[in-house]
Amino acid sequence: MGADAGVRPAGRSATVDPAGAGGGVDRRAFLLLAAAGLLTACAGAGGPAAEPVADSAPVAAPPPAEVPPAPAPTPSAPAGPTRADVVARYGGVAPTAFGLEVPGVVTRLPTAERVVALTFDACGGARGSGYDVALIGTLRTTATPATLFLNQRWITAHPDLAAELAADPLFELANHGTAHLPLSVTGAAAYGIAGTAGPGEVFDEVEGNRRTLTELTGHAPRFFRSGTAHYDDVAVRIAGELGQTVVNFDVNGDGGATFTPRQVSAALLSVVPGSIVIGHLNQPTGGTAAGVAAALPRLTAAGFRFVRLSEYLG
Ligand SMILES: [Zn+2]
């Protein structure tokens, strides 16, 4: 398998079975739930950015006075393009795909080993700022690593919890966006939530929370998943320029936190080597925690090992 084996080209959705042998929790069910307004965990609380990044141009730090100027006049600005760079570069570029799986979005780990990446989103917003203490407790007591995609709104609502999760080596924090919007250069909507309207708003959605997470953890996050997990291919390229690998999933673990524990467990038991599972840590009244607790020992007994995304994605 090549290094890009986990990147799904467009039009190959049939190769990504969210439920596999689990049955009953496939992507069609996921979409039906969403259409019925039941995709509450992530889709229910979209809205304008609480803290829009209006002026995102990085400011070059002046050289220390006691250090002579470098031979080349290269500023010590952060790596990566500015908002203006992104707008100039992608302003006229039309996307060719929009959805859960578009070119450049990773949905599986590039490995045949019996490893699984559990990922849990924390969406934030009026209906998405809960904290599933039972889920996190289960992951800790079973020493199960996971990657946690935190939205900036959730971090703002839970600064102490966010710091606690950041300090726990069991977990790796990732970027779930600034305002929890579909990532688009045309305003394309998902689940009734309008996406970012252009390259500048894509920059804001990715970079705003990238900076928040960088301050929180001391290093930049490597992985991005948008609110609703929808993207167009141009927005994915912009995220890449901002140092973010866009990661979705091949197993829908909790149907936007609408699944019963039995459904969650069945979904998790459908994993294959290299699966990436999406769940939520912000809806403690859902079935996620109980379903995960039921599935973990069975998956371990079946020879699966749990990993953070960074262990297999560059
Ligand atoms: Zn979300």
Coordinates of N, CA, C and O and ligand atoms in Angstrom, one line a residue, residues 41-43 121-124 151 176 180 226-228 280 282, ligand 1:
A41 N -25.5 16.3 17.0 CA -24.2 16.5 17.7 C -23.4 17.6 17.0 O -22.8 18.4 17.6
C42 N -23.4 17.5 15.7 CA -22.5 18.4 14.9 C -23.3 19.4 14.1 O -22.9 20.5 13.9
A43 N -24.4 18.9 13.6 CA -25.1 19.8 12.6 C -26.1 20.7 13.3 O -26.6 21.6 12.6
D121 N -15.5 14.1 18.1 CA -15.7 15.5 17.9 C -16.3 16.2 19.1 O -17.2 15.6 19.8
A122 N -16.0 17.4 19.3 CA -16.6 18.3 20.3 C -17.0 19.6 19.5 O -16.2 20.4 19.2
C123 N -18.3 19.7 19.2 CA -18.8 20.6 18.2 C -19.0 22.0 18.8 O -18.8 23.0 18.0
G124 N -19.4 22.2 20.0 CA -19.6 23.5 20.6 C -21.0 24.0 20.1 O -21.7 23.4 19.4
N151 N -13.8 22.0 18.5 CA -14.2 23.2 17.8 C -13.8 24.4 18.8 O -13.8 24.2 20.0
H176 N -11.4 21.1 14.8 CA -12.8 21.0 14.4 C -13.4 22.3 14.0 O -14.6 22.4 14.0
H180 N -17.6 26.0 13.1 CA -18.3 24.7 12.9 C -19.1 24.8 11.6 O -20.3 24.5 11.5
S226 N -14.1 19.5 9.4 CA -15.0 20.6 9.4 C -16.3 20.2 10.2 O -16.6 19.1 10.4
G227 N -17.0 21.2 10.7 CA -18.3 21.0 11.2 C -19.1 20.5 10.0 O -19.1 21.0 8.9
T228 N -19.9 19.4 10.3 CA -20.6 18.6 9.3 C -19.8 17.7 8.5 O -20.3 16.8 7.8
H280 N -18.7 11.3 19.0 CA -18.8 12.6 19.7 C -18.5 12.5 21.2 O -19.0 11.6 21.8
N282 N -19.4 15.4 23.0 CA -20.1 16.5 23.5 C -21.6 16.3 23.7 O -22.3 17.2 23.9
Ligands
ZN1 ZN -19.0 18.8 14.9

